[in-house]
PDB file of C-alpha atoms in Angstrom:
ATOM      1  CA  UNK A   1     -14.540 -60.806  17.177  1.00  0.00           C
ATOM      2  CA  UNK A   2     -15.832 -57.769  18.732  1.00  0.00           C
ATOM      3  CA  UNK A   3     -12.389 -56.227  18.800  1.00  0.00           C
ATOM      4  CA  UNK A   4     -12.054 -56.826  15.093  1.00  0.00           C
ATOM      5  CA  UNK A   5     -15.275 -55.228  14.450  1.00  0.00           C
ATOM      6  CA  UNK A   6     -14.394 -52.246  16.445  1.00  0.00           C
ATOM      7  CA  UNK A   7     -11.064 -51.801  14.869  1.00  0.00           C
ATOM      8  CA  UNK A   8     -12.583 -51.973  11.193  1.00  0.00           C
ATOM      9  CA  UNK A   9     -15.373 -49.483  12.510  1.00  0.00           C
ATOM     10  CA  UNK A  10     -12.801 -46.859  13.728  1.00  0.00           C
ATOM     11  CA  UNK A  11     -10.811 -47.430  10.326  1.00  0.00           C
ATOM     12  CA  UNK A  12     -13.750 -46.763   8.555  1.00  0.00           C
ATOM     13  CA  UNK A  13     -14.409 -43.534  10.390  1.00  0.00           C
ATOM     14  CA  UNK A  14     -10.929 -42.142  10.052  1.00  0.00           C
ATOM     15  CA  UNK A  15     -11.066 -42.677   6.353  1.00  0.00           C
ATOM     16  CA  UNK A  16     -14.548 -40.830   5.791  1.00  0.00           C
ATOM     17  CA  UNK A  17     -13.810 -38.239   8.454  1.00  0.00           C
ATOM     18  CA  UNK A  18     -13.132 -34.822   6.914  1.00  0.00           C
ATOM     19  CA  UNK A  19      -9.319 -33.790   7.464  1.00  0.00           C
ATOM     20  CA  UNK A  20      -8.984 -30.560   9.259  1.00  0.00           C
ATOM     21  CA  UNK A  21      -7.765 -27.775   7.039  1.00  0.00           C
ATOM     22  CA  UNK A  22      -4.797 -26.352   7.331  1.00  0.00           C
ATOM     23  CA  UNK A  23      -4.923 -22.404   8.657  1.00  0.00           C
ATOM     24  CA  UNK A  24      -5.116 -20.012   5.653  1.00  0.00           C
ATOM     25  CA  UNK A  25      -2.443 -17.078   5.328  1.00  0.00           C
ATOM     26  CA  UNK A  26      -4.731 -13.988   5.138  1.00  0.00           C
ATOM     27  CA  UNK A  27      -3.538 -10.659   3.664  1.00  0.00           C
ATOM     28  CA  UNK A  28      -4.973  -7.404   2.970  1.00  0.00           C
ATOM     29  CA  UNK A  29      -3.821  -4.092   1.135  1.00  0.00           C
ATOM     30  CA  UNK A  30      -4.322  -0.335   1.558  1.00  0.00           C
ATOM     31  CA  UNK A  31      -7.128   0.737  -0.639  1.00  0.00           C
ATOM     32  CA  UNK A  32      -5.018   3.203  -2.710  1.00  0.00           C
ATOM     33  CA  UNK A  33      -6.889   2.847  -6.258  1.00  0.00           C
ATOM     34  CA  UNK A  34     -10.243   1.852  -7.575  1.00  0.00           C
ATOM     35  CA  UNK A  35     -11.340  -1.090  -5.620  1.00  0.00           C
ATOM     36  CA  UNK A  36     -12.061  -3.461  -8.751  1.00  0.00           C
ATOM     37  CA  UNK A  37      -8.571  -3.117  -9.929  1.00  0.00           C
ATOM     38  CA  UNK A  38      -7.301  -3.862  -6.500  1.00  0.00           C
ATOM     39  CA  UNK A  39      -9.453  -6.956  -6.061  1.00  0.00           C
ATOM     40  CA  UNK A  40      -8.246  -8.255  -9.490  1.00  0.00           C
ATOM     41  CA  UNK A  41      -4.521  -7.466  -8.715  1.00  0.00           C
ATOM     42  CA  UNK A  42      -4.520  -8.859  -5.044  1.00  0.00           C
ATOM     43  CA  UNK A  43      -6.704 -12.461  -6.113  1.00  0.00           C
ATOM     44  CA  UNK A  44      -3.929 -12.957  -8.625  1.00  0.00           C
ATOM     45  CA  UNK A  45      -1.260 -12.386  -5.877  1.00  0.00           C
ATOM     46  CA  UNK A  46      -3.338 -14.834  -3.598  1.00  0.00           C
ATOM     47  CA  UNK A  47      -3.290 -17.572  -6.003  1.00  0.00           C
ATOM     48  CA  UNK A  48       0.676 -16.894  -6.679  1.00  0.00           C
ATOM     49  CA  UNK A  49       1.332 -17.155  -3.066  1.00  0.00           C
ATOM     50  CA  UNK A  50      -0.723 -20.205  -2.530  1.00  0.00           C
ATOM     51  CA  UNK A  51       1.194 -22.014  -5.181  1.00  0.00           C
ATOM     52  CA  UNK A  52       4.634 -21.104  -3.935  1.00  0.00           C
ATOM     53  CA  UNK A  53       3.817 -21.550  -0.216  1.00  0.00           C
ATOM     54  CA  UNK A  54       1.700 -24.625  -0.994  1.00  0.00           C
ATOM     55  CA  UNK A  55      -1.073 -23.257   1.600  1.00  0.00           C
ATOM     56  CA  UNK A  56      -4.390 -21.601   1.422  1.00  0.00           C
ATOM     57  CA  UNK A  57      -4.056 -17.816   0.902  1.00  0.00           C
ATOM     58  CA  UNK A  58      -6.827 -15.595   1.003  1.00  0.00           C
ATOM     59  CA  UNK A  59      -7.053 -11.732   0.267  1.00  0.00           C
ATOM     60  CA  UNK A  60      -9.183  -9.770   2.453  1.00  0.00           C
ATOM     61  CA  UNK A  61     -10.166  -6.062   0.845  1.00  0.00           C
ATOM     62  CA  UNK A  62     -10.629  -3.007   3.344  1.00  0.00           C
ATOM     63  CA  UNK A  63     -12.306   0.287   2.908  1.00  0.00           C
ATOM     64  CA  UNK A  64      -9.644   2.432   4.405  1.00  0.00           C
ATOM     65  CA  UNK A  65      -5.825   2.733   5.320  1.00  0.00           C
ATOM     66  CA  UNK A  66      -6.891   2.698   9.046  1.00  0.00           C
ATOM     67  CA  UNK A  67      -8.674  -0.435   8.597  1.00  0.00           C
ATOM     68  CA  UNK A  68      -5.798  -2.263   7.174  1.00  0.00           C
ATOM     69  CA  UNK A  69      -3.695  -1.227  10.077  1.00  0.00           C
ATOM     70  CA  UNK A  70      -6.578  -2.324  12.566  1.00  0.00           C
ATOM     71  CA  UNK A  71      -6.900  -5.796  10.690  1.00  0.00           C
ATOM     72  CA  UNK A  72      -3.157  -6.363  10.910  1.00  0.00           C
ATOM     73  CA  UNK A  73      -3.131  -5.262  14.691  1.00  0.00           C
ATOM     74  CA  UNK A  74      -5.900  -7.451  15.528  1.00  0.00           C
ATOM     75  CA  UNK A  75      -4.329 -10.418  13.639  1.00  0.00           C
ATOM     76  CA  UNK A  76      -7.184 -10.738  11.254  1.00  0.00           C
ATOM     77  CA  UNK A  77      -4.308 -10.413   8.755  1.00  0.00           C
ATOM     78  CA  UNK A  78      -0.974 -11.638   8.803  1.00  0.00           C
ATOM     79  CA  UNK A  79       0.551  -9.778   5.743  1.00  0.00           C
ATOM     80  CA  UNK A  80      -0.237  -6.732   4.297  1.00  0.00           C
ATOM     81  CA  UNK A  81       0.779  -4.354   1.452  1.00  0.00           C
ATOM     82  CA  UNK A  82       1.137  -1.181   3.085  1.00  0.00           C
ATOM     83  CA  UNK A  83       2.380   2.464   2.130  1.00  0.00           C
ATOM     84  CA  UNK A  84       5.295   3.565   4.049  1.00  0.00           C
ATOM     85  CA  UNK A  85       3.233   5.499   6.802  1.00  0.00           C
ATOM     86  CA  UNK A  86       0.774   2.790   7.329  1.00  0.00           C
ATOM     87  CA  UNK A  87       3.567   0.238   7.472  1.00  0.00           C
ATOM     88  CA  UNK A  88       5.284   2.247  10.038  1.00  0.00           C
ATOM     89  CA  UNK A  89       1.933   2.588  12.152  1.00  0.00           C
ATOM     90  CA  UNK A  90       1.170  -1.330  11.741  1.00  0.00           C
ATOM     91  CA  UNK A  91       4.694  -2.116  12.752  1.00  0.00           C
ATOM     92  CA  UNK A  92       4.630  -0.003  15.709  1.00  0.00           C
ATOM     93  CA  UNK A  93       1.392  -1.726  16.960  1.00  0.00           C
ATOM     94  CA  UNK A  94       2.458  -5.313  16.479  1.00  0.00           C
ATOM     95  CA  UNK A  95       6.011  -5.711  18.148  1.00  0.00           C
ATOM     96  CA  UNK A  96       8.070  -8.193  16.124  1.00  0.00           C
ATOM     97  CA  UNK A  97       6.402  -7.495  12.710  1.00  0.00           C
ATOM     98  CA  UNK A  98       8.884  -6.766   9.747  1.00  0.00           C
ATOM     99  CA  UNK A  99       9.022  -4.993   6.414  1.00  0.00           C
ATOM    100  CA  UNK A 100       9.651  -7.977   3.979  1.00  0.00           C
ATOM    101  CA  UNK A 101       9.960  -6.736   0.421  1.00  0.00           C
ATOM    102  CA  UNK A 102       9.420  -3.636  -1.352  1.00  0.00           C
ATOM    103  CA  UNK A 103       9.010  -2.717  -4.866  1.00  0.00           C
ATOM    104  CA  UNK A 104      12.191  -1.644  -6.792  1.00  0.00           C
ATOM    105  CA  UNK A 105      10.690   1.719  -7.241  1.00  0.00           C
ATOM    106  CA  UNK A 106       9.678   1.973  -3.700  1.00  0.00           C
ATOM    107  CA  UNK A 107      13.308   2.560  -2.390  1.00  0.00           C
ATOM    108  CA  UNK A 108      13.121   5.899  -4.754  1.00  0.00           C
ATOM    109  CA  UNK A 109       9.561   6.716  -4.777  1.00  0.00           C
ATOM    110  CA  UNK A 110       8.062  10.315  -5.138  1.00  0.00           C
ATOM    111  CA  UNK A 111       4.726  12.164  -5.246  1.00  0.00           C
ATOM    112  CA  UNK A 112       3.585  14.197  -8.089  1.00  0.00           C
ATOM    113  CA  UNK A 113       1.727  17.447  -7.663  1.00  0.00           C
ATOM    114  CA  UNK A 114      -0.715  18.131 -10.337  1.00  0.00           C
ATOM    115  CA  UNK A 115      -2.822  20.844 -11.469  1.00  0.00           C
ATOM    116  CA  UNK A 116      -5.806  21.743 -13.551  1.00  0.00           C
ATOM    117  CA  UNK A 117      -5.090  23.687 -16.893  1.00  0.00           C
ATOM    118  CA  UNK A 118      -6.998  26.713 -15.992  1.00  0.00           C
ATOM    119  CA  UNK A 119      -4.776  27.391 -13.058  1.00  0.00           C
ATOM    120  CA  UNK A 120      -1.905  28.499 -15.782  1.00  0.00           C
ATOM    121  CA  UNK A 121       0.716  26.599 -13.458  1.00  0.00           C
ATOM    122  CA  UNK A 122       3.553  25.001 -15.390  1.00  0.00           C
ATOM    123  CA  UNK A 123       6.309  22.131 -14.524  1.00  0.00           C
ATOM    124  CA  UNK A 124       8.782  23.481 -12.500  1.00  0.00           C
ATOM    125  CA  UNK A 125      11.926  22.628 -10.374  1.00  0.00           C
ATOM    126  CA  UNK A 126      10.134  23.356  -6.983  1.00  0.00           C
ATOM    127  CA  UNK A 127       6.679  23.914  -5.555  1.00  0.00           C
ATOM    128  CA  UNK A 128       5.370  27.074  -7.442  1.00  0.00           C
ATOM    129  CA  UNK A 129       4.900  30.054  -5.069  1.00  0.00           C
ATOM    130  CA  UNK A 130       1.719  30.691  -6.907  1.00  0.00           C
ATOM    131  CA  UNK A 131       0.081  27.660  -5.891  1.00  0.00           C
ATOM    132  CA  UNK A 132      -0.961  29.469  -2.704  1.00  0.00           C
ATOM    133  CA  UNK A 133      -4.473  30.673  -2.373  1.00  0.00           C
ATOM    134  CA  UNK A 134      -5.733  27.735  -4.733  1.00  0.00           C
ATOM    135  CA  UNK A 135      -7.700  24.574  -3.667  1.00  0.00           C
ATOM    136  CA  UNK A 136      -6.038  21.319  -3.039  1.00  0.00           C
ATOM    137  CA  UNK A 137      -6.791  17.789  -2.498  1.00  0.00           C
ATOM    138  CA  UNK A 138      -4.586  15.143  -0.726  1.00  0.00           C
ATOM    139  CA  UNK A 139      -5.386  11.416  -1.303  1.00  0.00           C
ATOM    140  CA  UNK A 140      -6.072   9.344   1.603  1.00  0.00           C
ATOM    141  CA  UNK A 141      -5.578  10.888   5.191  1.00  0.00           C
ATOM    142  CA  UNK A 142      -3.376   7.721   5.743  1.00  0.00           C
ATOM    143  CA  UNK A 143      -1.337   7.655   2.619  1.00  0.00           C
ATOM    144  CA  UNK A 144       2.235   8.160   2.377  1.00  0.00           C
ATOM    145  CA  UNK A 145       2.665   9.578  -1.051  1.00  0.00           C
ATOM    146  CA  UNK A 146      -0.977  11.230  -1.038  1.00  0.00           C
ATOM    147  CA  UNK A 147      -0.670  12.823   2.558  1.00  0.00           C
ATOM    148  CA  UNK A 148       2.202  12.443   4.499  1.00  0.00           C
ATOM    149  CA  UNK A 149       4.969  13.621   2.209  1.00  0.00           C
ATOM    150  CA  UNK A 150       3.312  16.234   0.235  1.00  0.00           C
ATOM    151  CA  UNK A 151       2.222  17.920   3.732  1.00  0.00           C
ATOM    152  CA  UNK A 152       5.823  17.969   4.554  1.00  0.00           C
ATOM    153  CA  UNK A 153       6.985  19.717   1.469  1.00  0.00           C
ATOM    154  CA  UNK A 154       4.449  22.095   1.593  1.00  0.00           C
ATOM    155  CA  UNK A 155       5.161  23.118   4.980  1.00  0.00           C
ATOM    156  CA  UNK A 156       8.654  23.306   4.184  1.00  0.00           C
ATOM    157  CA  UNK A 157       8.348  25.487   1.280  1.00  0.00           C
ATOM    158  CA  UNK A 158       5.602  27.924   2.899  1.00  0.00           C
ATOM    159  CA  UNK A 159       6.416  27.515   6.694  1.00  0.00           C
ATOM    160  CA  UNK A 160       2.685  27.079   7.101  1.00  0.00           C
ATOM    161  CA  UNK A 161       0.042  24.457   7.139  1.00  0.00           C
ATOM    162  CA  UNK A 162      -1.660  23.291   4.087  1.00  0.00           C
ATOM    163  CA  UNK A 163      -4.945  25.048   5.505  1.00  0.00           C
ATOM    164  CA  UNK A 164      -2.997  28.281   5.777  1.00  0.00           C
ATOM    165  CA  UNK A 165      -1.545  27.817   2.255  1.00  0.00           C
ATOM    166  CA  UNK A 166      -4.800  26.867   0.346  1.00  0.00           C
ATOM    167  CA  UNK A 167      -8.192  28.350   0.179  1.00  0.00           C
ATOM    168  CA  UNK A 168      -9.695  24.976   0.536  1.00  0.00           C
ATOM    169  CA  UNK A 169      -8.017  21.618   1.485  1.00  0.00           C
ATOM    170  CA  UNK A 170      -9.846  17.912   0.705  1.00  0.00           C
ATOM    171  CA  UNK A 171      -8.989  14.263   0.899  1.00  0.00           C
ATOM    172  CA  UNK A 172      -9.915  12.348  -2.058  1.00  0.00           C
ATOM    173  CA  UNK A 173      -9.644   8.803  -0.535  1.00  0.00           C
ATOM    174  CA  UNK A 174      -7.358   7.375  -3.192  1.00  0.00           C
ATOM    175  CA  UNK A 175      -5.057   8.441  -6.043  1.00  0.00           C
ATOM    176  CA  UNK A 176      -7.176   7.619  -8.731  1.00  0.00           C
ATOM    177  CA  UNK A 177      -9.925   9.905  -6.992  1.00  0.00           C
ATOM    178  CA  UNK A 178      -7.318  12.677  -6.725  1.00  0.00           C
ATOM    179  CA  UNK A 179      -6.537  12.690 -10.394  1.00  0.00           C
ATOM    180  CA  UNK A 180     -10.339  12.605 -11.408  1.00  0.00           C
ATOM    181  CA  UNK A 181     -10.944  15.664  -9.053  1.00  0.00           C
ATOM    182  CA  UNK A 182      -8.268  17.819 -10.278  1.00  0.00           C
ATOM    183  CA  UNK A 183      -8.801  16.762 -13.998  1.00  0.00           C
ATOM    184  CA  UNK A 184     -12.689  17.827 -13.540  1.00  0.00           C
ATOM    185  CA  UNK A 185     -11.651  21.212 -11.658  1.00  0.00           C
ATOM    186  CA  UNK A 186     -13.244  20.093  -8.568  1.00  0.00           C
ATOM    187  CA  UNK A 187      -9.998  20.874  -6.857  1.00  0.00           C
ATOM    188  CA  UNK A 188      -7.418  23.204  -8.791  1.00  0.00           C
ATOM    189  CA  UNK A 189      -4.441  21.179  -7.488  1.00  0.00           C
ATOM    190  CA  UNK A 190      -3.490  17.976  -5.905  1.00  0.00           C
ATOM    191  CA  UNK A 191      -0.762  15.546  -4.863  1.00  0.00           C
ATOM    192  CA  UNK A 192      -0.596  11.901  -5.598  1.00  0.00           C
ATOM    193  CA  UNK A 193       1.632   8.694  -5.995  1.00  0.00           C
ATOM    194  CA  UNK A 194       3.844   8.902  -9.081  1.00  0.00           C
ATOM    195  CA  UNK A 195       3.049   5.346 -10.378  1.00  0.00           C
ATOM    196  CA  UNK A 196      -0.584   5.395 -10.187  1.00  0.00           C
ATOM    197  CA  UNK A 197      -0.061   8.711 -12.314  1.00  0.00           C
ATOM    198  CA  UNK A 198       2.021   7.233 -15.032  1.00  0.00           C
ATOM    199  CA  UNK A 199       0.058   3.974 -14.900  1.00  0.00           C
ATOM    200  CA  UNK A 200      -3.331   5.957 -15.520  1.00  0.00           C
ATOM    201  CA  UNK A 201      -1.717   8.080 -18.151  1.00  0.00           C
ATOM    202  CA  UNK A 202      -0.289   5.205 -20.028  1.00  0.00           C
ATOM    203  CA  UNK A 203      -3.820   3.554 -19.986  1.00  0.00           C
ATOM    204  CA  UNK A 204      -5.300   6.473 -21.497  1.00  0.00           C
ATOM    205  CA  UNK A 205      -7.478   7.189 -18.512  1.00  0.00           C
ATOM    206  CA  UNK A 206      -6.155  10.805 -18.195  1.00  0.00           C
ATOM    207  CA  UNK A 207      -6.850  14.034 -20.099  1.00  0.00           C
ATOM    208  CA  UNK A 208      -3.498  15.534 -20.255  1.00  0.00           C
ATOM    209  CA  UNK A 209      -4.779  18.423 -21.709  1.00  0.00           C
ATOM    210  CA  UNK A 210      -6.958  19.338 -18.757  1.00  0.00           C
ATOM    211  CA  UNK A 211      -4.306  18.356 -15.888  1.00  0.00           C
ATOM    212  CA  UNK A 212      -0.600  18.228 -15.933  1.00  0.00           C
ATOM    213  CA  UNK A 213       2.275  17.287 -13.390  1.00  0.00           C
ATOM    214  CA  UNK A 214       3.740  20.593 -12.120  1.00  0.00           C
ATOM    215  CA  UNK A 215       6.208  19.351  -9.594  1.00  0.00           C
ATOM    216  CA  UNK A 216       7.615  16.156  -8.190  1.00  0.00           C
ATOM    217  CA  UNK A 217       9.107  15.712  -4.463  1.00  0.00           C
ATOM    218  CA  UNK A 218      12.586  14.161  -3.767  1.00  0.00           C
ATOM    219  CA  UNK A 219      12.526  10.382  -3.449  1.00  0.00           C
ATOM    220  CA  UNK A 220      11.653   8.540  -0.242  1.00  0.00           C
ATOM    221  CA  UNK A 221      11.040   4.951   0.688  1.00  0.00           C
ATOM    222  CA  UNK A 222       7.290   3.992   0.311  1.00  0.00           C
ATOM    223  CA  UNK A 223       5.228   0.827  -0.131  1.00  0.00           C
ATOM    224  CA  UNK A 224       6.279  -2.595   1.450  1.00  0.00           C
ATOM    225  CA  UNK A 225       4.826  -6.013   2.259  1.00  0.00           C
ATOM    226  CA  UNK A 226       4.872  -6.232   5.948  1.00  0.00           C
ATOM    227  CA  UNK A 227       4.206  -9.442   7.867  1.00  0.00           C
ATOM    228  CA  UNK A 228       3.566 -10.373  11.782  1.00  0.00           C
ATOM    229  CA  UNK A 229       6.348 -11.647  13.789  1.00  0.00           C
ATOM    230  CA  UNK A 230       4.408 -14.626  15.103  1.00  0.00           C
ATOM    231  CA  UNK A 231       4.014 -16.400  11.667  1.00  0.00           C
ATOM    232  CA  UNK A 232       6.632 -18.866  11.955  1.00  0.00           C
ATOM    233  CA  UNK A 233       4.868 -20.116  15.291  1.00  0.00           C
ATOM    234  CA  UNK A 234       1.750 -20.224  13.314  1.00  0.00           C
ATOM    235  CA  UNK A 235       2.518 -21.694  10.209  1.00  0.00           C
ATOM    236  CA  UNK A 236       5.942 -23.495  10.799  1.00  0.00           C
ATOM    237  CA  UNK A 237       9.582 -22.587  11.078  1.00  0.00           C
ATOM    238  CA  UNK A 238      11.133 -20.530   8.205  1.00  0.00           C
ATOM    239  CA  UNK A 239       7.647 -19.699   6.894  1.00  0.00           C
ATOM    240  CA  UNK A 240       8.300 -15.826   7.111  1.00  0.00           C
ATOM    241  CA  UNK A 241      11.565 -16.184   4.889  1.00  0.00           C
ATOM    242  CA  UNK A 242       9.455 -18.258   2.391  1.00  0.00           C
ATOM    243  CA  UNK A 243       7.206 -15.417   2.013  1.00  0.00           C
ATOM    244  CA  UNK A 244       9.943 -13.037   1.438  1.00  0.00           C
ATOM    245  CA  UNK A 245      11.493 -15.525  -1.002  1.00  0.00           C
ATOM    246  CA  UNK A 246       8.178 -15.919  -3.061  1.00  0.00           C
ATOM    247  CA  UNK A 247       7.657 -11.996  -3.013  1.00  0.00           C
ATOM    248  CA  UNK A 248      11.107 -11.382  -4.367  1.00  0.00           C
ATOM    249  CA  UNK A 249      10.885 -14.194  -6.919  1.00  0.00           C
ATOM    250  CA  UNK A 250       7.459 -12.752  -8.308  1.00  0.00           C
ATOM    251  CA  UNK A 251       8.218 -12.342 -12.094  1.00  0.00           C
ATOM    252  CA  UNK A 252       5.043 -12.595 -13.823  1.00  0.00           C
ATOM    253  CA  UNK A 253       5.098  -9.371 -16.190  1.00  0.00           C
ATOM    254  CA  UNK A 254       1.287  -8.987 -16.089  1.00  0.00           C
ATOM    255  CA  UNK A 255       1.080  -9.289 -12.198  1.00  0.00           C
ATOM    256  CA  UNK A 256       4.020  -7.043 -11.617  1.00  0.00           C
ATOM    257  CA  UNK A 257       2.511  -4.386 -14.187  1.00  0.00           C
ATOM    258  CA  UNK A 258      -0.816  -4.169 -12.246  1.00  0.00           C
ATOM    259  CA  UNK A 259       1.155  -2.642  -9.344  1.00  0.00           C
ATOM    260  CA  UNK A 260       2.904  -1.374 -11.359  1.00  0.00           C
ATOM    261  CA  UNK A 261       6.469  -2.680 -10.363  1.00  0.00           C
ATOM    262  CA  UNK A 262       9.568  -3.706 -12.135  1.00  0.00           C
ATOM    263  CA  UNK A 263       9.912  -6.417  -9.202  1.00  0.00           C
ATOM    264  CA  UNK A 264      10.453  -6.830  -5.533  1.00  0.00           C
ATOM    265  CA  UNK A 265      13.423  -6.504  -3.602  1.00  0.00           C
ATOM    266  CA  UNK A 266      14.043  -7.439   0.149  1.00  0.00           C
ATOM    267  CA  UNK A 267      13.263  -4.562   2.606  1.00  0.00           C
ATOM    268  CA  UNK A 268      14.058  -4.132   6.381  1.00  0.00           C
ATOM    269  CA  UNK A 269      12.210  -1.745   9.144  1.00  0.00           C
ATOM    270  CA  UNK A 270      15.376   0.322   9.175  1.00  0.00           C
ATOM    271  CA  UNK A 271      14.247   1.568   5.285  1.00  0.00           C
ATOM    272  CA  UNK A 272      11.527   3.293   6.801  1.00  0.00           C
ATOM    273  CA  UNK A 273      13.061   5.297   9.470  1.00  0.00           C
ATOM    274  CA  UNK A 274      12.770   8.345   7.428  1.00  0.00           C
ATOM    275  CA  UNK A 275       9.087   8.044   7.128  1.00  0.00           C
ATOM    276  CA  UNK A 276       8.926   7.451  10.791  1.00  0.00           C
ATOM    277  CA  UNK A 277      10.720  10.643  11.549  1.00  0.00           C
ATOM    278  CA  UNK A 278       8.674  12.585   9.122  1.00  0.00           C
ATOM    279  CA  UNK A 279       5.464  11.228  10.519  1.00  0.00           C
ATOM    280  CA  UNK A 280       6.566  12.214  14.310  1.00  0.00           C
ATOM    281  CA  UNK A 281       7.699  15.584  13.032  1.00  0.00           C
ATOM    282  CA  UNK A 282       3.945  16.258  11.704  1.00  0.00           C
ATOM    283  CA  UNK A 283       2.496  14.656  14.899  1.00  0.00           C
ATOM    284  CA  UNK A 284       0.829  11.675  12.826  1.00  0.00           C
ATOM    285  CA  UNK A 285       2.363   9.231  15.114  1.00  0.00           C
ATOM    286  CA  UNK A 286       3.692   9.051  18.727  1.00  0.00           C
TER     287      UNK A 286
END
């Protein structure tokens, strides 16, 4: 009788005891735009991935590009939406990590150089010589389209550092802020991600009488989703490929438009060798 009572008690405890929750997949994204927009976009991505992967997915915002790389290195996040440079930096710090997917546009990305109307600069097939001596703002120091590639082309055009070319050089922190600073005349010129420019113009957020595109760079590979190499051990065999498939299959028009991207395609680490080489040439990575 005692054994029967004990068995019933153990069964009751098993039924009422809380079940241990499965470990969540946590991801972040570089803060390349207004924080409110990013939170809204990536919460929707988290909801989408949770449904596709049948697991809890959390988005954790960060304050800087460097913080996104650090969170990935420290395993605080297992997945991240990086720019070309920040992705190269993160994968270098976490052996075995992989670029999973990129936007259709990211295989042929480009930077726009913009200027305030008071400069008199017009659209050109090359970076105008007369930009020398003006004030100029990059985006974030860790940005591919807002710092790495524009600096590369400035040095290539003028055989001098940005500090030698311009009278004052700043870092706005993100692409949206670069537009604001040049539109207001705080800086005469700047460089930013072409997709953010086109999205903000389409949304009516840019006074194109005050600021205009004066040059666009040749294309290069940029943004991508990067995942840690140990996710299959952590979440089960085949998990990495399930994440890749979910990203590539994302087809909600509104969600894609928030990036903005036409869609996502598979990517690999080799796609970003050119970014690595450029970053090494500018001594931004070892």
